[in-house]
PDB file of C-alpha atoms in Angstrom:
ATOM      1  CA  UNK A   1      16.628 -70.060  74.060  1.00  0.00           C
ATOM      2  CA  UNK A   2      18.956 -73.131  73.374  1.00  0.00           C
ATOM      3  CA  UNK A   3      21.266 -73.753  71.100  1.00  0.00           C
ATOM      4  CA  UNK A   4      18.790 -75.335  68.665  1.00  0.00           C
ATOM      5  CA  UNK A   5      16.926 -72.650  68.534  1.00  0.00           C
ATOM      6  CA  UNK A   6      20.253 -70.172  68.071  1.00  0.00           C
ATOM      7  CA  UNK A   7      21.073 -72.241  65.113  1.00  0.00           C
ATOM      8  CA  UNK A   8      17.885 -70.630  63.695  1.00  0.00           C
ATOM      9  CA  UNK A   9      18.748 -67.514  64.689  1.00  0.00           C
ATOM     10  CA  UNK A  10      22.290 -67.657  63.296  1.00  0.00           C
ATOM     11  CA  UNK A  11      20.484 -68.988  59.796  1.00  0.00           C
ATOM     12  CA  UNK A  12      18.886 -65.837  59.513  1.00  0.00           C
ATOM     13  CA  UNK A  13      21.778 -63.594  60.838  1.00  0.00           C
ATOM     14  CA  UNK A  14      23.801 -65.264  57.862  1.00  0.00           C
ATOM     15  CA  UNK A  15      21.241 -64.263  55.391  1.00  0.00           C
ATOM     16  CA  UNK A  16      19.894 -67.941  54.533  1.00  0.00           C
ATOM     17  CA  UNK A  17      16.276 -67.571  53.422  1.00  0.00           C
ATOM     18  CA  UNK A  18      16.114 -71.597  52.951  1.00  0.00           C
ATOM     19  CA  UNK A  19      17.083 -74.388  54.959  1.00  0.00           C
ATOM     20  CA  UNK A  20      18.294 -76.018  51.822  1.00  0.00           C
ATOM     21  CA  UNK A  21      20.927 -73.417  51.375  1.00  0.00           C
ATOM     22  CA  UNK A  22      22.034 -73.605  55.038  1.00  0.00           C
ATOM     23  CA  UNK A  23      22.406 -77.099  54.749  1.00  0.00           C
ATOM     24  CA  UNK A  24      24.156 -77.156  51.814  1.00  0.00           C
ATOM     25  CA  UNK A  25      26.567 -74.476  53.629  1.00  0.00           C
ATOM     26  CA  UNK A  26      27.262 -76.889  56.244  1.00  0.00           C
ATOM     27  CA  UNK A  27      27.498 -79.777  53.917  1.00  0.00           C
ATOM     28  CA  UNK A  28      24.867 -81.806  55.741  1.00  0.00           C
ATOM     29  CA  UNK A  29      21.607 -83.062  54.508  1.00  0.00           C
ATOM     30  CA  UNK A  30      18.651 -81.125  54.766  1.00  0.00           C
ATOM     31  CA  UNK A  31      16.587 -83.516  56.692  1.00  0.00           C
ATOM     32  CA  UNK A  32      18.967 -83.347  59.497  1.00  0.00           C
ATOM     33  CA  UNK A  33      19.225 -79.312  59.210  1.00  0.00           C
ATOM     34  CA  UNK A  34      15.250 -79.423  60.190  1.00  0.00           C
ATOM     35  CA  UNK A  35      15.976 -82.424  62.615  1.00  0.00           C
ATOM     36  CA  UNK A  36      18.023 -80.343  64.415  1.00  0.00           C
ATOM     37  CA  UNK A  37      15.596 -76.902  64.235  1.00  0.00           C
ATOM     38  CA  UNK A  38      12.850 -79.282  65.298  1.00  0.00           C
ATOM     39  CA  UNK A  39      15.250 -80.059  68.548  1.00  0.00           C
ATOM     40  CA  UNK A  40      14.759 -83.958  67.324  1.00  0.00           C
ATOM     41  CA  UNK A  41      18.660 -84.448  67.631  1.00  0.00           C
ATOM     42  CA  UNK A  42      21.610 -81.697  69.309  1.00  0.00           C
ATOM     43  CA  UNK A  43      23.501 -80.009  67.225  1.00  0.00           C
ATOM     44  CA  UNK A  44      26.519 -81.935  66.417  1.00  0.00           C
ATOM     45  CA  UNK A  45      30.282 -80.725  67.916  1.00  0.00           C
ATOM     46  CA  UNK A  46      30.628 -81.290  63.372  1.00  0.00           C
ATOM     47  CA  UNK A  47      28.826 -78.772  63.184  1.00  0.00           C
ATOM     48  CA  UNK A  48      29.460 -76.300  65.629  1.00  0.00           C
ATOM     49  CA  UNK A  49      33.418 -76.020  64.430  1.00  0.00           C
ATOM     50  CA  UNK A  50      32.357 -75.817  60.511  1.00  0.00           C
ATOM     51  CA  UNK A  51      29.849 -72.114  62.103  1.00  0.00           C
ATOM     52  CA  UNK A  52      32.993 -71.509  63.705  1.00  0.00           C
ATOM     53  CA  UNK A  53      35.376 -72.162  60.830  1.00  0.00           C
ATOM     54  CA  UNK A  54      33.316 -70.507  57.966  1.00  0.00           C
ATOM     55  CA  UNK A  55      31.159 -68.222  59.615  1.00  0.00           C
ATOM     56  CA  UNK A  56      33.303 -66.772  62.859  1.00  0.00           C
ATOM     57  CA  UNK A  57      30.542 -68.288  65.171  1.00  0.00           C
ATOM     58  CA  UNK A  58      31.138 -68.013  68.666  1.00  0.00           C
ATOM     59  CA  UNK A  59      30.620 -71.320  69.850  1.00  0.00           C
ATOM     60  CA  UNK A  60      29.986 -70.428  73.148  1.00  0.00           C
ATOM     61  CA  UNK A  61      27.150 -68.369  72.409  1.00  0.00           C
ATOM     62  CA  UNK A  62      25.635 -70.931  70.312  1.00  0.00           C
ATOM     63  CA  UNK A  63      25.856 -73.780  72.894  1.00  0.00           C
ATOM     64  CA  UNK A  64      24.532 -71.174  76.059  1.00  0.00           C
ATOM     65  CA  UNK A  65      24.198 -67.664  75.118  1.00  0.00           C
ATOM     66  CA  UNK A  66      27.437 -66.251  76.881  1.00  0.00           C
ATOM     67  CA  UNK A  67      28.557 -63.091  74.649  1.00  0.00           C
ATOM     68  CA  UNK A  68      27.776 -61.936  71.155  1.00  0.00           C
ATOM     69  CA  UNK A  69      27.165 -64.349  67.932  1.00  0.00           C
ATOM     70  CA  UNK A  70      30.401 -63.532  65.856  1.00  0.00           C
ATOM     71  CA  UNK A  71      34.068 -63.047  66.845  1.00  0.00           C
ATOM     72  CA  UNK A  72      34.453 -60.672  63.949  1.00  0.00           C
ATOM     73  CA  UNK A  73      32.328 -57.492  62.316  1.00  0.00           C
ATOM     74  CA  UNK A  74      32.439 -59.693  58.957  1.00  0.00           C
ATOM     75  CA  UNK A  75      29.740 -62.432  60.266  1.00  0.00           C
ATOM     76  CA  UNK A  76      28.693 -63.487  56.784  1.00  0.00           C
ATOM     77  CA  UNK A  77      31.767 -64.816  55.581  1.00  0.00           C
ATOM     78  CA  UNK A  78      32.966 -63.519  52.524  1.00  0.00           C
ATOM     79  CA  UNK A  79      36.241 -62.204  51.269  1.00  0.00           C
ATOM     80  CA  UNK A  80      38.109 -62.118  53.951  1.00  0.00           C
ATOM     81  CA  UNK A  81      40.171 -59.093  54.320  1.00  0.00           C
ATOM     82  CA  UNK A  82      43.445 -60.047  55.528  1.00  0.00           C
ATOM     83  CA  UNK A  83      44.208 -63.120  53.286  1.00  0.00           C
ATOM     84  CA  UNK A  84      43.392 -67.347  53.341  1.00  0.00           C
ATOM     85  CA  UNK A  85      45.015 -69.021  56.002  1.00  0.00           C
ATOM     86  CA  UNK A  86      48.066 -71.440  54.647  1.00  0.00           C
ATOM     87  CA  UNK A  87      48.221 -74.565  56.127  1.00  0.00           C
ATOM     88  CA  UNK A  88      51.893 -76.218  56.514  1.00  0.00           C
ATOM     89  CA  UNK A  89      50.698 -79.841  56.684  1.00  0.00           C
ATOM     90  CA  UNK A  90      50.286 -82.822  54.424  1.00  0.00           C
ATOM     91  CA  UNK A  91      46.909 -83.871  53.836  1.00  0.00           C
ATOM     92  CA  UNK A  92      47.453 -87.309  55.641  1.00  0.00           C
ATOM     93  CA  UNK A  93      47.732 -84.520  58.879  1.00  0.00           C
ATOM     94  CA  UNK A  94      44.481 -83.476  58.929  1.00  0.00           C
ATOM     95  CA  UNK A  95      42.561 -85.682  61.058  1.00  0.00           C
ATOM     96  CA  UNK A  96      39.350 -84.372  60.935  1.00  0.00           C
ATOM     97  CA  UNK A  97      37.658 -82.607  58.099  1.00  0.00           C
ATOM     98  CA  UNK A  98      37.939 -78.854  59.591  1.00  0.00           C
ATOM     99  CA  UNK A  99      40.724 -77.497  59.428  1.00  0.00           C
ATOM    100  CA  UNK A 100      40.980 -74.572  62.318  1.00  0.00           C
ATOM    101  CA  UNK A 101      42.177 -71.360  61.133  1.00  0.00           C
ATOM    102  CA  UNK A 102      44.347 -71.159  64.696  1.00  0.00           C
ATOM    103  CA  UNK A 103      46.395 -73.583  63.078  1.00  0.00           C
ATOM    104  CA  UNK A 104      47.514 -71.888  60.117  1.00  0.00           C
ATOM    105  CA  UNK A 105      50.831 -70.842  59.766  1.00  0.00           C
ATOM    106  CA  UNK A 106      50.438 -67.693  58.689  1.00  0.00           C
ATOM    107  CA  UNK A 107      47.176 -65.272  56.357  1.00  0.00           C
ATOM    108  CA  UNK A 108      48.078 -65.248  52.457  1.00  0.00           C
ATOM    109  CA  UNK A 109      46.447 -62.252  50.958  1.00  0.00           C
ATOM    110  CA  UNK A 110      46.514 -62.704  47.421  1.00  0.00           C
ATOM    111  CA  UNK A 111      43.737 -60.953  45.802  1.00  0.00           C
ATOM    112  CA  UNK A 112      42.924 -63.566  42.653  1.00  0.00           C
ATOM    113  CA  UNK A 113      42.620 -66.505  45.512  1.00  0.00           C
ATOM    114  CA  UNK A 114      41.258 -64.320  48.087  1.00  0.00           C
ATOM    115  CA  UNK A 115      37.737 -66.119  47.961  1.00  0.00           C
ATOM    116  CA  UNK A 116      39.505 -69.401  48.472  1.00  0.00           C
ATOM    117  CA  UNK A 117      39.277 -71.829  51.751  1.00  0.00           C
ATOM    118  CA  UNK A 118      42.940 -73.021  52.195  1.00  0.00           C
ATOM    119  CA  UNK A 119      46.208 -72.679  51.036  1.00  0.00           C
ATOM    120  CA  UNK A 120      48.229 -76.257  51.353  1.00  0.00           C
ATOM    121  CA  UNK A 121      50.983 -77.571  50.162  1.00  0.00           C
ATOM    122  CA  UNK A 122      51.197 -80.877  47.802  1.00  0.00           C
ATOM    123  CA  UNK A 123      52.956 -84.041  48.695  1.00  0.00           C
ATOM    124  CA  UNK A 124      53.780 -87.015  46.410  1.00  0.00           C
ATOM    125  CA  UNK A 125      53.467 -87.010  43.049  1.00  0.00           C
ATOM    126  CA  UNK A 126      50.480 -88.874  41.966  1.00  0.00           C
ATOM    127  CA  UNK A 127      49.363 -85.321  40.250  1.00  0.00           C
ATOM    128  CA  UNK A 128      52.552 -84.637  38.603  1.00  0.00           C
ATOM    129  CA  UNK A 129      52.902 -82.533  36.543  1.00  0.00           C
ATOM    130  CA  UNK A 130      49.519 -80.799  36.876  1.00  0.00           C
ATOM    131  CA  UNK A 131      50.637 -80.403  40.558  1.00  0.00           C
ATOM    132  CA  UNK A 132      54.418 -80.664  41.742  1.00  0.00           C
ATOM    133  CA  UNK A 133      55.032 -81.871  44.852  1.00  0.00           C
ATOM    134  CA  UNK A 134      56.691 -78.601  46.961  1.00  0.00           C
ATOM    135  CA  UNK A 135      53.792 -76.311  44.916  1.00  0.00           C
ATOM    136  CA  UNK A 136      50.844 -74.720  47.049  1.00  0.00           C
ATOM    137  CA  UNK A 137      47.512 -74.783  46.151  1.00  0.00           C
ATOM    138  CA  UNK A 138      44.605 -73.168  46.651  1.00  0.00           C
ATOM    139  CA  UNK A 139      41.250 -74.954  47.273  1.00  0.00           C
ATOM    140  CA  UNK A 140      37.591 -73.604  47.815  1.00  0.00           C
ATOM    141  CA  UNK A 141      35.364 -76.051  49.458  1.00  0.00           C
ATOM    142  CA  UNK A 142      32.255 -77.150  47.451  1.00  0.00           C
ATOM    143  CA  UNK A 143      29.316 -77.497  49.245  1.00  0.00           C
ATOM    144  CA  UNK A 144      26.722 -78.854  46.432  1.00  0.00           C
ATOM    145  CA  UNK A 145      28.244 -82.324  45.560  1.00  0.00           C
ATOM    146  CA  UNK A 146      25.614 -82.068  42.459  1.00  0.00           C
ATOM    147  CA  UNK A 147      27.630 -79.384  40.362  1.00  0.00           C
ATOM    148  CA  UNK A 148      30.887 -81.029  39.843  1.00  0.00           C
ATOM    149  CA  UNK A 149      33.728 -79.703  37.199  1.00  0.00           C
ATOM    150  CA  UNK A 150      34.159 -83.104  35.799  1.00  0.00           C
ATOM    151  CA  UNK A 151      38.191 -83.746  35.258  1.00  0.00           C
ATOM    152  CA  UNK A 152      38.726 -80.972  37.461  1.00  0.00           C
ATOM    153  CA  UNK A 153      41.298 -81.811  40.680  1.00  0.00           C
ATOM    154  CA  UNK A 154      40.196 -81.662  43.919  1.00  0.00           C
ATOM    155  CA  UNK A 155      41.170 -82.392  47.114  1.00  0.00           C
ATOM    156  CA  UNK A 156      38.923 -85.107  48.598  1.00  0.00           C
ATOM    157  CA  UNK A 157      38.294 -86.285  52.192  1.00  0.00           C
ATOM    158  CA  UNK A 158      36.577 -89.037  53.252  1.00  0.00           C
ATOM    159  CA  UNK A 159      35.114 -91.097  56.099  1.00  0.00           C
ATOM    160  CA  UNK A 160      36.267 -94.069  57.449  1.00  0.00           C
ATOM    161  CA  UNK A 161      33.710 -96.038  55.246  1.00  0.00           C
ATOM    162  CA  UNK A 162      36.109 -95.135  52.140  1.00  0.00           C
ATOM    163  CA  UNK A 163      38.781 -95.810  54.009  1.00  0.00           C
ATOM    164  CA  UNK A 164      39.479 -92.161  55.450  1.00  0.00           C
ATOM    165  CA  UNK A 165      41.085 -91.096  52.657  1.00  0.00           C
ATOM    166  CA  UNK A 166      42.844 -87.258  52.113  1.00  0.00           C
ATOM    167  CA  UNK A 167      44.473 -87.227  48.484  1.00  0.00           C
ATOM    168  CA  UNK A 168      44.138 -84.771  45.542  1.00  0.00           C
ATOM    169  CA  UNK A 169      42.755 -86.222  42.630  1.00  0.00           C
ATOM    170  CA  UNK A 170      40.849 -85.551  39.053  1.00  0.00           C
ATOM    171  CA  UNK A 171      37.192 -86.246  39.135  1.00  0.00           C
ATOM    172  CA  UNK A 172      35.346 -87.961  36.800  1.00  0.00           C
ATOM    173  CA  UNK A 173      31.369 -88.538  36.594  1.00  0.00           C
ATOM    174  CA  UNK A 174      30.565 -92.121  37.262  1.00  0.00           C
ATOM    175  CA  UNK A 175      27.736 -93.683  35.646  1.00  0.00           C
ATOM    176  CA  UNK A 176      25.869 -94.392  39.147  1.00  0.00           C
ATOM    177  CA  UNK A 177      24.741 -90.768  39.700  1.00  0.00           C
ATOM    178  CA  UNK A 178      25.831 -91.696  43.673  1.00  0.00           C
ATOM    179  CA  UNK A 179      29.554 -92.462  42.949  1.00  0.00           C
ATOM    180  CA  UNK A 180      32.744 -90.663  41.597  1.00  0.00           C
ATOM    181  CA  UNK A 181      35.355 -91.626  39.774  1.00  0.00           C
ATOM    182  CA  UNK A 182      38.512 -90.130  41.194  1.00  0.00           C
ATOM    183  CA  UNK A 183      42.230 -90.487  39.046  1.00  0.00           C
ATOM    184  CA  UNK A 184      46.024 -89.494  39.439  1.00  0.00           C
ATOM    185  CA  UNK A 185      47.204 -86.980  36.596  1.00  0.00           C
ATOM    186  CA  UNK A 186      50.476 -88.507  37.053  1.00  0.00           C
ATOM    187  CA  UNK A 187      50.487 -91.787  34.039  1.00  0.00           C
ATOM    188  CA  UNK A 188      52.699 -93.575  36.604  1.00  0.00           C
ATOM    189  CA  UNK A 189      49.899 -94.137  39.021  1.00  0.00           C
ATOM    190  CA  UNK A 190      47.429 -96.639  36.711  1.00  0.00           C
ATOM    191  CA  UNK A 191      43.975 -97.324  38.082  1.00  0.00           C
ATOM    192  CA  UNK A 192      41.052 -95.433  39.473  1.00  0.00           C
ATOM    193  CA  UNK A 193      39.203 -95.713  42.752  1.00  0.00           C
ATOM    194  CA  UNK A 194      35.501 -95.620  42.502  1.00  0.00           C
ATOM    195  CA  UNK A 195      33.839 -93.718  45.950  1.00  0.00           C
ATOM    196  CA  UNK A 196      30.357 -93.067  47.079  1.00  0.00           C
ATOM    197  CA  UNK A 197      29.355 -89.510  47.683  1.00  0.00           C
ATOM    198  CA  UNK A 198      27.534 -90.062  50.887  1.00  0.00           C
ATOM    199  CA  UNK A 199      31.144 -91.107  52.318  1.00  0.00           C
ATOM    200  CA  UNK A 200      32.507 -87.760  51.481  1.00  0.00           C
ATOM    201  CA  UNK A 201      32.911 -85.743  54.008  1.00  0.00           C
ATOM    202  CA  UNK A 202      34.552 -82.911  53.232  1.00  0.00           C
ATOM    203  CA  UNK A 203      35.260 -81.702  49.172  1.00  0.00           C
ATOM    204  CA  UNK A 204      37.921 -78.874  47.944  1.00  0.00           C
ATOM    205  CA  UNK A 205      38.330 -77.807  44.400  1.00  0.00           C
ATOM    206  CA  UNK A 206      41.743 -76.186  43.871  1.00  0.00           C
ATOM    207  CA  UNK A 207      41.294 -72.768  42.151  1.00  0.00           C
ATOM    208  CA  UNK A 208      45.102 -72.534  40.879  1.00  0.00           C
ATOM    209  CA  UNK A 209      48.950 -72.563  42.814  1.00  0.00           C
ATOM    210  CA  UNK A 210      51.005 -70.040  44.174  1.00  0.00           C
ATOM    211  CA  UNK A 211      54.427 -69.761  43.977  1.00  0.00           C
ATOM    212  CA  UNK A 212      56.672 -69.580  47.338  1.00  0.00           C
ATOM    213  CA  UNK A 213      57.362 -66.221  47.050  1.00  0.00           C
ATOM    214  CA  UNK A 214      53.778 -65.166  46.972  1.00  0.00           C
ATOM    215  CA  UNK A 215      53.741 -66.160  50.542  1.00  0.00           C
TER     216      UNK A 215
END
C-alpha cells in the first residue's frame, strides 16, 4: 500500500463517506482530493501536516506504513479533551498556514471555546474596539468558503498571490461571487481590500475572546 492509497484508508477511518467532505476538511478542491486517490499527483507535504494538525495523523505511517495511523485514541478530531492550544505569536509569525500544535505555548481548556482551532493574541489596532490589541481570541477554521457570516471577523491568510497576507478583518460579500470584501472595525483605518477566494489559503472565524486570566 502507498501513501495514496492510505489517504483512502485514513478517509474512511475519519468517518468521511464523500470525497467532497474530505476535501472540504482539508480545504483543497475536490478534483485534486480524487487526483491524488487516483495516484495522478503525491500527496502534498500541505497536506500531510493539516492530517497531522487536525486529525493526529501519524505522518510516518501515511508516507510508509511504519506504526499505527493516529498518535492519539481520539483519531476523529473532535473536542479535544485537554483544551485549544494558545499560540503566543503575532499573525505576521506564522509563516505557513498550519500552525503546529508543538508550538503552542501552553492547552487552554475552556469549555464554551473548547471546539475552537487556536487561541492567539491580537496585535495593532485596525479592529479596535471590537478587538483590543493585548485581547486573545479564539478562532475555528472554516473549511466551506461558501457559508460565510457576512460582517463577521475573521482571521484571514493568504498566498503570495494576495500578497501573503495574515490580518483579522470583517468580511463582507462582494458582488463577484469569487471575491471578498475584507474591512478594519477600527474608523481610523479607511478603505477596503478586495481578495479572491482561490488565494485564500487558510480562513479562521473568531468565536469570542478570553480574558488573561482564563489562561
Amino acid at each position: 500500500m502507498n501513501e495514496n492509497q492510505r489517504l483512502k484508508t485514513l478517509m474512511d477511518l475519519l468517518g468521511f463517506r464523500t470525497q467532497k467532505d474530505f476535501a472540504a476538511a482539508l480545504n483543497i478542491k475536490q478534483g485534486s482530493l480524487s487526483d491524488i486517490l487516483r495516484e495522478r499527483i503525491h500527496v502534498s507535504n500541505a497536506i500531510k501536516d493539516k492530517l497531522e494538525l487536525k486529525f493526529d495523523v501519524n505522518k510516518a505511517w501515511l508516507e510508509n506504513g511504519t506504526g499505527e495511523p493516529f498518535f492519539k485514541k481520539n483519531p476523529g478530531g473532535g473536542i479535544p479533551k485537554e483544551g485549544v492550544p494558545y499560540f503566543d505569536m503575532s499573525l505576521s509569525d506564522i509563516k505557513d498556514f498550519i500552525v503546529e500544535e508543538e508550538k503552542a505555548e501552553y492547552l487552554v481548556n475552556y469549555l464554551p471555546f473548547n471546539d475552537c482551532t487556536a487561541y492567539l493574541p491580537v496585535y495593532g489596532d485596525s479592529m479596535y474596539p471590537k478587538y483590543a490589541a493585548g485581547e486573545i481570541i479564539a478562532v475555528k477554521e472554516i473549511t466551506n468558503l461558501e457559508i460565510l457570516q457576512w460582517g463577521e471577523a475573521y482571521v484571514v491568510m493568504t498566498d503570495e498571490y494576495s500578497n501573503s497576507l495574515r490580518t483579522i478583518k470583517l468580511i463582507f460579500q462582494h458582488r463577484d461571487n469569487t471575491k471578498l470584501i475584507l474591512r478594519s472595525s477600527n474608523p481610523n483605518f479607511k478603505g477596503d481590500t478586495v481578495i479572491s477566494k482561490k488565494n485564500i489559503q487558510s480562513l479562521y472565524i473568531i468565536k469570542g475572546k478570553i480574558t488573561r486570566n482564563v489562561i
